[in-house]
Amino acid sequence: MNSKDQEAIKWPEKTGEKSREKSREKSREKSREKSREKIVELIKVHPEITQSELAAKIHLSVKGIEKQIRSLRELGIIRRVGPDKGGHWEIIEQNEKGGECDG
């Protein structure tokens, strides 16, 4: 077989490669969701908690916590009140229609 013949051969994708990737992505998303839930629960109990403390309790890196916090803020689930030092986190309560509740 010469090099032209080898270039023309298209090898099929490995069997199950796409399904494995889908499975990995589902697993990653479940893991992210669990991390976000843990963060929200810890904030409910201790609103003054720092990102470093969250990282230690959840066993994630501080960068990982920062990413999850950013996601929770973008989703409108939490917000930061006050300065980085001396402030606290708030859980934004939402009603079924997606708006904020009064009280």
GROMACS .gro file of N, CA, C and O in nm:
model
  412
    1MET      N    1   0.086  -0.116   0.000
    1MET     CA    2   0.000   0.000   0.000
    1MET      C    3   0.091   0.124   0.000
    1MET      O    4   0.177   0.137   0.084
    2ASN      N    5   0.069   0.216  -0.093
    2ASN     CA    6   0.153   0.336  -0.095
    2ASN      C    7   0.089   0.447  -0.012
    2ASN      O    8  -0.022   0.433   0.039
    3SER      N    9   0.157   0.559  -0.001
    3SER     CA   10   0.109   0.666   0.086
    3SER      C   11  -0.022   0.726   0.035
    3SER      O   12  -0.104   0.771   0.115
    4LYS      N   13  -0.047   0.727  -0.096
    4LYS     CA   14  -0.174   0.778  -0.149
    4LYS      C   15  -0.290   0.690  -0.103
    4LYS      O   16  -0.396   0.740  -0.068
    5ASP      N   17  -0.268   0.558  -0.105
    5ASP     CA   18  -0.372   0.466  -0.059
    5ASP      C   19  -0.402   0.488   0.089
    5ASP      O   20  -0.517   0.485   0.130
    6GLN      N   21  -0.300   0.511   0.169
    6GLN     CA   22  -0.320   0.533   0.312
    6GLN      C   23  -0.397   0.662   0.339
    6GLN      O   24  -0.479   0.668   0.429
    7GLU      N   25  -0.371   0.767   0.260
    7GLU     CA   26  -0.443   0.892   0.277
    7GLU      C   27  -0.591   0.876   0.243
    7GLU      O   28  -0.676   0.941   0.302
    8ALA      N   29  -0.623   0.789   0.148
    8ALA     CA   30  -0.760   0.770   0.103
    8ALA      C   31  -0.843   0.689   0.202
    8ALA      O   32  -0.965   0.699   0.202
    9ILE      N   33  -0.777   0.609   0.284
    9ILE     CA   34  -0.850   0.526   0.379
    9ILE      C   35  -0.904   0.614   0.491
    9ILE      O   36  -0.834   0.690   0.554
   10LYS      N   37  -1.032   0.605   0.514
   10LYS     CA   38  -1.096   0.676   0.625
   10LYS      C   39  -1.131   0.573   0.730
   10LYS      O   40  -1.215   0.487   0.708
   11TRP      N   41  -1.065   0.581   0.842
   11TRP     CA   42  -1.090   0.487   0.949
   11TRP      C   43  -1.217   0.526   1.023
   11TRP      O   44  -1.239   0.642   1.052
   12PRO      N   45  -1.301   0.430   1.052
   12PRO     CA   46  -1.425   0.462   1.125
   12PRO      C   47  -1.392   0.506   1.268
   12PRO      O   48  -1.289   0.469   1.323
   13GLU      N   49  -1.481   0.588   1.325
   13GLU     CA   50  -1.462   0.629   1.465
   13GLU      C   51  -1.472   0.507   1.553
   13GLU      O   52  -1.541   0.410   1.522
   14LYS      N   53  -1.405   0.515   1.663
   14LYS     CA   54  -1.411   0.404   1.757
   14LYS      C   55  -1.555   0.386   1.804
   14LYS      O   56  -1.625   0.482   1.832
   15THR      N   57  -1.597   0.262   1.812
   15THR     CA   58  -1.733   0.231   1.854
   15THR      C   59  -1.759   0.284   1.995
   15THR      O   60  -1.682   0.262   2.085
   16GLY      N   61  -1.869   0.354   2.010
   16GLY     CA   62  -1.910   0.402   2.141
   16GLY      C   63  -1.842   0.530   2.187
   16GLY      O   64  -1.870   0.578   2.295
   17GLU      N   65  -1.754   0.586   2.105
   17GLU     CA   66  -1.680   0.706   2.145
   17GLU      C   67  -1.774   0.823   2.172
   17GLU      O   68  -1.761   0.893   2.271
   18LYS      N   69  -1.872   0.842   2.084
   18LYS     CA   70  -1.967   0.953   2.101
   18LYS      C   71  -2.053   0.931   2.224
   18LYS      O   72  -2.079   1.025   2.299
   19SER      N   73  -2.098   0.808   2.246
   19SER     CA   74  -2.183   0.783   2.362
   19SER      C   75  -2.105   0.799   2.493
   19SER      O   76  -2.158   0.846   2.592
   20ARG      N   77  -1.976   0.763   2.491
   20ARG     CA   78  -1.892   0.782   2.610
   20ARG      C   79  -1.877   0.930   2.640
   20ARG      O   80  -1.882   0.972   2.755
   21GLU      N   81  -1.857   1.010   2.536
   21GLU     CA   82  -1.842   1.154   2.555
   21GLU      C   83  -1.971   1.215   2.609
   21GLU      O   84  -1.968   1.300   2.699
   22LYS      N   85  -2.086   1.171   2.558
   22LYS     CA   86  -2.214   1.220   2.609
   22LYS      C   87  -2.229   1.182   2.756
   22LYS      O   88  -2.275   1.262   2.837
   23SER      N   89  -2.191   1.062   2.789
   23SER     CA   90  -2.200   1.014   2.927
   23SER      C   91  -2.109   1.097   3.018
   23SER      O   92  -2.148   1.135   3.129
   24ARG      N   93  -1.987   1.126   2.971
   24ARG     CA   94  -1.895   1.208   3.050
   24ARG      C   95  -1.952   1.347   3.073
   24ARG      O   96  -1.943   1.401   3.183
   25GLU      N   97  -2.011   1.406   2.970
   25GLU     CA   98  -2.067   1.540   2.982
   25GLU      C   99  -2.185   1.541   3.080
   25GLU      O  100  -2.197   1.633   3.161
   26LYS      N  101  -2.269   1.437   3.074
   26LYS     CA  102  -2.380   1.427   3.170
   26LYS      C  103  -2.326   1.418   3.312
   26LYS      O  104  -2.377   1.483   3.403
   27SER      N  105  -2.223   1.338   3.330
   27SER     CA  106  -2.161   1.321   3.461
   27SER      C  107  -2.102   1.453   3.511
   27SER      O  108  -2.119   1.489   3.628
   28ARG      N  109  -2.034   1.526   3.423
   28ARG     CA  110  -1.977   1.656   3.460
   28ARG      C  111  -2.087   1.752   3.503
   28ARG      O  112  -2.072   1.824   3.601
   29GLU      N  113  -2.197   1.755   3.428
   29GLU     CA  114  -2.307   1.847   3.460
   29GLU      C  115  -2.370   1.811   3.594
   29GLU      O  116  -2.401   1.899   3.674
   30LYS      N  117  -2.386   1.681   3.621
   30LYS     CA  118  -2.441   1.639   3.750
   30LYS      C  119  -2.349   1.681   3.863
   30LYS      O  120  -2.394   1.728   3.968
   31SER      N  121  -2.220   1.668   3.841
   31SER     CA  122  -2.121   1.707   3.941
   31SER      C  123  -2.126   1.858   3.966
   31SER      O  124  -2.123   1.903   4.081
   32ARG      N  125  -2.137   1.936   3.858
   32ARG     CA  126  -2.148   2.081   3.873
   32ARG      C  127  -2.273   2.118   3.951
   32ARG      O  128  -2.271   2.205   4.038
   33GLU      N  129  -2.384   2.051   3.918
   33GLU     CA  130  -2.511   2.079   3.985
   33GLU      C  131  -2.501   2.047   4.134
   33GLU      O  132  -2.546   2.124   4.218
   34LYS      N  133  -2.439   1.935   4.168
   34LYS     CA  134  -2.422   1.899   4.309
   34LYS      C  135  -2.336   2.001   4.381
   34LYS      O  136  -2.365   2.039   4.495
   35SER      N  137  -2.231   2.048   4.314
   35SER     CA  138  -2.144   2.150   4.375
   35SER      C  139  -2.223   2.278   4.400
   35SER      O  140  -2.212   2.339   4.507
   36ARG      N  141  -2.303   2.320   4.302
   36ARG     CA  142  -2.384   2.441   4.319
   36ARG      C  143  -2.482   2.425   4.435
   36ARG      O  144  -2.501   2.517   4.515
   37GLU      N  145  -2.544   2.306   4.445
   37GLU     CA  146  -2.638   2.281   4.555
   37GLU      C  147  -2.568   2.288   4.690
   37GLU      O  148  -2.621   2.346   4.785
   38LYS      N  149  -2.448   2.231   4.699
   38LYS     CA  150  -2.373   2.235   4.825
   38LYS      C  151  -2.337   2.378   4.861
   38LYS      O  152  -2.347   2.417   4.978
   39ILE      N  153  -2.297   2.457   4.763
   39ILE     CA  154  -2.263   2.598   4.787
   39ILE      C  155  -2.384   2.672   4.841
   39ILE      O  156  -2.374   2.745   4.941
   40VAL      N  157  -2.499   2.655   4.778
   40VAL     CA  158  -2.621   2.723   4.822
   40VAL      C  159  -2.657   2.682   4.964
   40VAL      O  160  -2.690   2.766   5.048
   41GLU      N  161  -2.648   2.554   4.995
   41GLU     CA  162  -2.680   2.507   5.131
   41GLU      C  163  -2.586   2.567   5.234
   41GLU      O  164  -2.629   2.609   5.342
   42LEU      N  165  -2.457   2.571   5.202
   42LEU     CA  166  -2.360   2.629   5.296
   42LEU      C  167  -2.384   2.779   5.314
   42LEU      O  168  -2.371   2.831   5.425
   43ILE      N  169  -2.420   2.848   5.207
   43ILE     CA  170  -2.449   2.992   5.217
   43ILE      C  171  -2.574   3.015   5.302
   43ILE      O  172  -2.579   3.110   5.381
   44LYS      N  173  -2.674   2.929   5.290
   44LYS     CA  174  -2.795   2.942   5.373
   44LYS      C  175  -2.761   2.936   5.521
   44LYS      O  176  -2.813   3.011   5.602
   45VAL      N  177  -2.673   2.844   5.557
   45VAL     CA  178  -2.635   2.823   5.696
   45VAL      C  179  -2.536   2.929   5.745
   45VAL      O  180  -2.542   2.972   5.860
   46HIS      N  181  -2.446   2.972   5.657
   46HIS     CA  182  -2.338   3.064   5.696
   46HIS      C  183  -2.318   3.169   5.586
   46HIS      O  184  -2.228   3.156   5.504
   47PRO      N  185  -2.403   3.273   5.583
   47PRO     CA  186  -2.397   3.373   5.475
   47PRO      C  187  -2.264   3.447   5.462
   47PRO      O  188  -2.231   3.496   5.356
   48GLU      N  189  -2.186   3.452   5.570
   48GLU     CA  190  -2.057   3.523   5.566
   48GLU      C  191  -1.943   3.434   5.516
   48GLU      O  192  -1.828   3.477   5.512
   49ILE      N  193  -1.973   3.312   5.476
   49ILE     CA  194  -1.870   3.217   5.435
   49ILE      C  195  -1.786   3.273   5.319
   49ILE      O  196  -1.839   3.339   5.230
   50THR      N  197  -1.657   3.246   5.323
   50THR     CA  198  -1.568   3.293   5.218
   50THR      C  199  -1.554   3.186   5.109
   50THR      O  200  -1.585   3.068   5.131
   51GLN      N  201  -1.501   3.227   4.995
   51GLN     CA  202  -1.479   3.131   4.888
   51GLN      C  203  -1.375   3.027   4.930
   51GLN      O  204  -1.387   2.910   4.895
   52SER      N  205  -1.275   3.068   5.007
   52SER     CA  206  -1.174   2.973   5.056
   52SER      C  207  -1.237   2.869   5.149
   52SER      O  208  -1.203   2.751   5.142
   53GLU      N  209  -1.328   2.914   5.235
   53GLU     CA  210  -1.396   2.822   5.326
   53GLU      C  211  -1.485   2.727   5.247
   53GLU      O  212  -1.491   2.607   5.278
   54LEU      N  213  -1.556   2.779   5.146
   54LEU     CA  214  -1.638   2.692   5.062
   54LEU      C  215  -1.552   2.586   4.994
   54LEU      O  216  -1.587   2.468   4.991
   55ALA      N  217  -1.437   2.629   4.941
   55ALA     CA  218  -1.347   2.536   4.873
   55ALA      C  219  -1.303   2.423   4.966
   55ALA      O  220  -1.303   2.306   4.927
   56ALA      N  221  -1.270   2.458   5.089
   56ALA     CA  222  -1.225   2.358   5.186
   56ALA      C  223  -1.337   2.261   5.222
   56ALA      O  224  -1.316   2.140   5.231
   57LYS      N  225  -1.458   2.312   5.241
   57LYS     CA  226  -1.571   2.228   5.282
   57LYS      C  227  -1.620   2.137   5.169
   57LYS      O  228  -1.664   2.026   5.193
   58ILE      N  229  -1.613   2.186   5.045
   58ILE     CA  230  -1.667   2.109   4.932
   58ILE      C  231  -1.558   2.030   4.861
   58ILE      O  232  -1.586   1.947   4.776
   59HIS      N  233  -1.433   2.055   4.897
   59HIS     CA  234  -1.318   1.987   4.836
   59HIS      C  235  -1.305   2.022   4.688
   59HIS      O  236  -1.285   1.935   4.604
   60LEU      N  237  -1.318   2.152   4.658
   60LEU     CA  238  -1.293   2.204   4.524
   60LEU      C  239  -1.182   2.308   4.537
   60LEU      O  240  -1.155   2.358   4.646
   61SER      N  241  -1.123   2.344   4.424
   61SER     CA  242  -1.025   2.452   4.425
   61SER      C  243  -1.099   2.585   4.440
   61SER      O  244  -1.219   2.595   4.412
   62VAL      N  245  -1.026   2.688   4.482
   62VAL     CA  246  -1.086   2.820   4.493
   62VAL      C  247  -1.132   2.865   4.355
   62VAL      O  248  -1.239   2.925   4.341
   63LYS      N  249  -1.055   2.836   4.251
   63LYS     CA  250  -1.095   2.870   4.113
   63LYS      C  251  -1.226   2.800   4.077
   63LYS      O  252  -1.311   2.857   4.011
   64GLY      N  253  -1.240   2.675   4.119
   64GLY     CA  254  -1.364   2.601   4.093
   64GLY      C  255  -1.483   2.666   4.163
   64GLY      O  256  -1.592   2.677   4.107
   65ILE      N  257  -1.461   2.711   4.287
   65ILE     CA  258  -1.566   2.780   4.362
   65ILE      C  259  -1.601   2.911   4.292
   65ILE      O  260  -1.719   2.944   4.277
   66GLU      N  261  -1.499   2.985   4.249
   66GLU     CA  262  -1.524   3.112   4.178
   66GLU      C  263  -1.612   3.089   4.056
   66GLU      O  264  -1.706   3.166   4.030
   67LYS      N  265  -1.583   2.985   3.982
   67LYS     CA  266  -1.661   2.953   3.862
   67LYS      C  267  -1.806   2.920   3.898
   67LYS      O  268  -1.900   2.966   3.834
   68GLN      N  269  -1.825   2.840   4.004
   68GLN     CA  270  -1.960   2.803   4.045
   68GLN      C  271  -2.037   2.924   4.098
   68GLN      O  272  -2.156   2.940   4.070
   69ILE      N  273  -1.969   3.010   4.175
   69ILE     CA  274  -2.031   3.132   4.227
   69ILE      C  275  -2.075   3.221   4.110
   69ILE      O  276  -2.186   3.275   4.110
   70ARG      N  277  -1.988   3.236   4.011
   70ARG     CA  278  -2.022   3.316   3.893
   70ARG      C  279  -2.147   3.260   3.825
   70ARG      O  280  -2.239   3.335   3.789
   71SER      N  281  -2.152   3.130   3.813
   71SER     CA  282  -2.268   3.064   3.751
   71SER      C  283  -2.395   3.088   3.833
   71SER      O  284  -2.499   3.122   3.777
   72LEU      N  285  -2.385   3.074   3.965
   72LEU     CA  286  -2.502   3.096   4.053
   72LEU      C  287  -2.549   3.241   4.045
   72LEU      O  288  -2.669   3.267   4.049
   73ARG      N  289  -2.456   3.334   4.035
   73ARG     CA  290  -2.494   3.475   4.022
   73ARG      C  291  -2.563   3.500   3.889
   73ARG      O  292  -2.664   3.570   3.883
   74GLU      N  293  -2.507   3.444   3.781
   74GLU     CA  294  -2.566   3.462   3.648
   74GLU      C  295  -2.705   3.401   3.640
   74GLU      O  296  -2.792   3.452   3.571
   75LEU      N  297  -2.727   3.293   3.713
   75LEU     CA  298  -2.858   3.228   3.716
   75LEU      C  299  -2.956   3.301   3.808
   75LEU      O  300  -3.073   3.266   3.814
   76GLY      N  301  -2.908   3.401   3.881
   76GLY     CA  302  -2.994   3.477   3.970
   76GLY      C  303  -3.030   3.402   4.098
   76GLY      O  304  -3.134   3.426   4.158
   77ILE      N  305  -2.942   3.311   4.141
   77ILE     CA  306  -2.969   3.231   4.260
   77ILE      C  307  -2.910   3.294   4.385
   77ILE      O  308  -2.969   3.287   4.492
   78ILE      N  309  -2.793   3.356   4.371
   78ILE     CA  310  -2.729   3.422   4.485
   78ILE      C  311  -2.683   3.561   4.444
   78ILE      O  312  -2.672   3.591   4.325
   79ARG      N  313  -2.656   3.643   4.546
   79ARG     CA  314  -2.594   3.773   4.521
   79ARG      C  315  -2.507   3.807   4.642
   79ARG      O  316  -2.530   3.758   4.753
   80ARG      N  317  -2.410   3.891   4.617
   80ARG     CA  318  -2.320   3.937   4.723
   80ARG      C  319  -2.370   4.072   4.772
   80ARG      O  320  -2.399   4.161   4.691
   81VAL      N  321  -2.380   4.087   4.904
   81VAL     CA  322  -2.423   4.213   4.964
   81VAL      C  323  -2.305   4.266   5.045
   81VAL      O  324  -2.252   4.196   5.130
   82GLY      N  325  -2.265   4.388   5.015
   82GLY     CA  326  -2.155   4.450   5.089
   82GLY      C  327  -2.021   4.416   5.025
   82GLY      O  328  -2.012   4.352   4.921
   83PRO      N  329  -1.914   4.459   5.092
   83PRO     CA  330  -1.779   4.440   5.038
   83PRO      C  331  -1.732   4.295   5.050
   83PRO      O  332  -1.793   4.214   5.118
   84ASP      N  333  -1.621   4.268   4.980
   84ASP     CA  334  -1.562   4.133   4.988
   84ASP      C  335  -1.531   4.096   5.133
   84ASP      O  336  -1.557   3.985   5.176
   85LYS      N  337  -1.473   4.190   5.205
   85LYS     CA  338  -1.445   4.167   5.347
   85LYS      C  339  -1.555   4.234   5.427
   85LYS      O  340  -1.573   4.356   5.419
   86GLY      N  341  -1.631   4.158   5.501
   86GLY     CA  342  -1.738   4.214   5.583
   86GLY      C  343  -1.876   4.201   5.521
   86GLY      O  344  -1.976   4.226   5.586
   87GLY      N  345  -1.884   4.159   5.397
   87GLY     CA  346  -2.013   4.140   5.332
   87GLY      C  347  -2.067   4.001   5.356
   87GLY      O  348  -2.012   3.923   5.435
   88HIS      N  349  -2.175   3.969   5.288
   88HIS     CA  350  -2.233   3.835   5.301
   88HIS      C  351  -2.306   3.798   5.172
   88HIS      O  352  -2.334   3.882   5.088
   89TRP      N  353  -2.338   3.670   5.161
   89TRP     CA  354  -2.413   3.617   5.046
   89TRP      C  355  -2.560   3.613   5.081
   89TRP      O  356  -2.596   3.590   5.196
   90GLU      N  357  -2.643   3.631   4.982
   90GLU     CA  358  -2.787   3.615   4.998
   90GLU      C  359  -2.838   3.519   4.892
   90GLU      O  360  -2.796   3.526   4.777
   91ILE      N  361  -2.930   3.434   4.935
   91ILE     CA  362  -3.001   3.346   4.842
   91ILE      C  363  -3.120   3.426   4.792
   91ILE      O  364  -3.196   3.482   4.872
   92ILE      N  365  -3.137   3.434   4.662
   92ILE     CA  366  -3.248   3.508   4.604
   92ILE      C  367  -3.365   3.412   4.589
   92ILE      O  368  -3.360   3.319   4.510
   93GLU      N  369  -3.468   3.432   4.671
   93GLU     CA  370  -3.587   3.346   4.666
   93GLU      C  371  -3.668   3.382   4.542
   93GLU      O  372  -3.687   3.499   4.511
   94GLN      N  373  -3.713   3.280   4.471
   94GLN     CA  374  -3.792   3.305   4.350
   94GLN      C  375  -3.922   3.227   4.358
   94GLN      O  376  -3.926   3.115   4.406
   95ASN      N  377  -4.030   3.290   4.309
   95ASN     CA  378  -4.157   3.219   4.305
   95ASN      C  379  -4.166   3.132   4.180
   95ASN      O  380  -4.073   3.128   4.101
   96GLU      N  381  -4.274   3.061   4.161
   96GLU     CA  382  -4.287   2.968   4.049
   96GLU      C  383  -4.276   3.035   3.913
   96GLU      O  384  -4.237   2.974   3.816
   97LYS      N  385  -4.312   3.165   3.905
   97LYS     CA  386  -4.307   3.234   3.776
   97LYS      C  387  -4.167   3.287   3.746
   97LYS      O  388  -4.145   3.347   3.643
   98GLY      N  389  -4.073   3.266   3.837
   98GLY     CA  390  -3.937   3.308   3.813
   98GLY      C  391  -3.904   3.447   3.865
   98GLY      O  392  -3.794   3.493   3.852
   99GLY      N  393  -4.001   3.515   3.925
   99GLY     CA  394  -3.977   3.648   3.980
   99GLY      C  395  -3.937   3.639   4.125
   99GLY      O  396  -3.953   3.537   4.189
  100GLU      N  397  -3.884   3.749   4.178
  100GLU     CA  398  -3.845   3.748   4.319
  100GLU      C  399  -3.967   3.759   4.407
  100GLU      O  400  -4.064   3.823   4.375
  101CYS      N  401  -3.961   3.692   4.520
  101CYS     CA  402  -4.070   3.699   4.619
  101CYS      C  403  -4.052   3.824   4.704
  101CYS      O  404  -3.941   3.872   4.723
  102ASP      N  405  -4.159   3.873   4.760
  102ASP     CA  406  -4.153   3.985   4.853
  102ASP      C  407  -4.140   3.929   4.994
  102ASP      O  408  -4.234   3.876   5.048
  103GLY      N  409  -4.025   3.943   5.052
  103GLY     CA  410  -4.011   3.902   5.192
  103GLY      C  411  -3.931   3.786   5.209
  103GLY      O  412  -3.867   3.714   5.235
   0.00000   0.00000   0.00000
